[in-house]
């Protein structure tokens, strides 16, 4: 009884240590970012450690720049790493290609205790076996007919290795066993070991382990308590359980958590880069320049998303806080995160919702901060920034920001604050402009000039009073006036615009419009 208690107690008390373990084979996909985020939230929630491990054992698929990209993306999003290649830590190296000795030693352990064996089959021999046997699988039913250390005499095996013949080491899977994977989201998943093949664990050709071996050896040595990763890795989990057993490490087996897939916004299936291209949204956190093809893929950062918005949006793709709260800062997410409210079924990638989050977070920014960001858009549009005070830009931003999803949208909504219109919305001209309009607008400008100030509210009252008094058509006058200043019949409150722009600019624009708008004969 006491012993059971101690075992349970130590299991429960195990320090939470999680790892994000990307392979540097290209830019980090947005699904990978979500995996990193959930690892981070879980670690922080439980006072644990977050490890970043670079799984670069597949030399064929290594892409230069991918590791830097991963670091930069996580830093941009505020996903902090406690241990890693850059951060250091007591369990390093954190890059698998620098851990060859460790893997060699562990492969040897499995060979020595009979859990693994050498296999010398050439690609041609494997091809022939596949051609001869439908659904061929290298396993208990076929390994007896193949060229491996279970079928060849020991001296010959030694000789072949000494001669430098290429070999792989395979895991010897015992058939007919029920393998249980306990998953925090999915519950108990049981599969029969007979469906598994004798996975390659190591290749002498490049002196590197395969993903499976390196992954579990590192999880064990790095004392990982929870393996939190995408659902696509669920099929590997039974093999990982068996590997833990083969090493005699069942007591420290991590808790598995397989996150739901991210699905296409429309229709069924996994979200892919093509969906992003087709529907016009990024599937990568940062812009990626492919070093081989030169192709550029767009990123959330360059598209004008705030990192806080991306984090909030991703957090809710597969998890909810238990109520309908949507806007949550990283700190709030940490406080509320748990796997109890993670869904099993895939999460539709609703990029319109992503825009909505960005909209919300932009509204939270102080007007002055938004204005500072808008300055670079103005610059890119050829506006002379020096001509406008911070106060002017800030007030302009405050008037139009409620309509934007991105900082860039401020231009579309507020460009008239910086550029006089050169064209006038034709439909509105037709509807609102008549032969009398120029005279009325000149009168309006004269009236504004007589006011002691252009403060929005009194100016409005005054002008409205005057229009009424004169019996002019309110809609026609005000819309014609707006056309002169804005170029179209939309935008913020007209008298707020007047107050900010000042009389000189307003009268210039009215004069220009009168000159330019030619009525049809
Ligand atoms: N290297 C794997 C990947 O690229 C890691 C999977 C895992 O977390 O076990 O996603």
Coordinates of C-alpha atoms and ligand atoms in Angstrom, one line a residue, residues 19 21-23 55 211 215 227-229 233, ligand 1:
X19 CA 9.4 19.8 -25.8
X21 CA 10.6 19.2 -31.6
X22 CA 10.5 20.5 -35.1
X23 CA 12.5 19.1 -38.0
X55 CA 15.2 17.1 -34.9
X211 CA 13.2 9.9 -36.1
X215 CA 12.8 11.0 -30.5
X227 CA 4.7 14.6 -25.4
X228 CA 2.3 17.2 -27.0
X229 CA 2.2 17.0 -30.7
X233 CA 2.1 11.5 -35.0
Ligands
LIG1 N1 10.4 16.0 -35.5 C1 8.9 15.8 -35.4 C2 8.2 16.9 -36.2 O1 8.8 17.5 -37.0 C3 8.5 15.7 -34.0 C4 7.3 15.0 -33.7 C5 7.1 14.9 -32.2 O2 6.9 15.9 -31.6 O3 7.3 13.8 -31.7 O4 7.1 17.3 -35.9

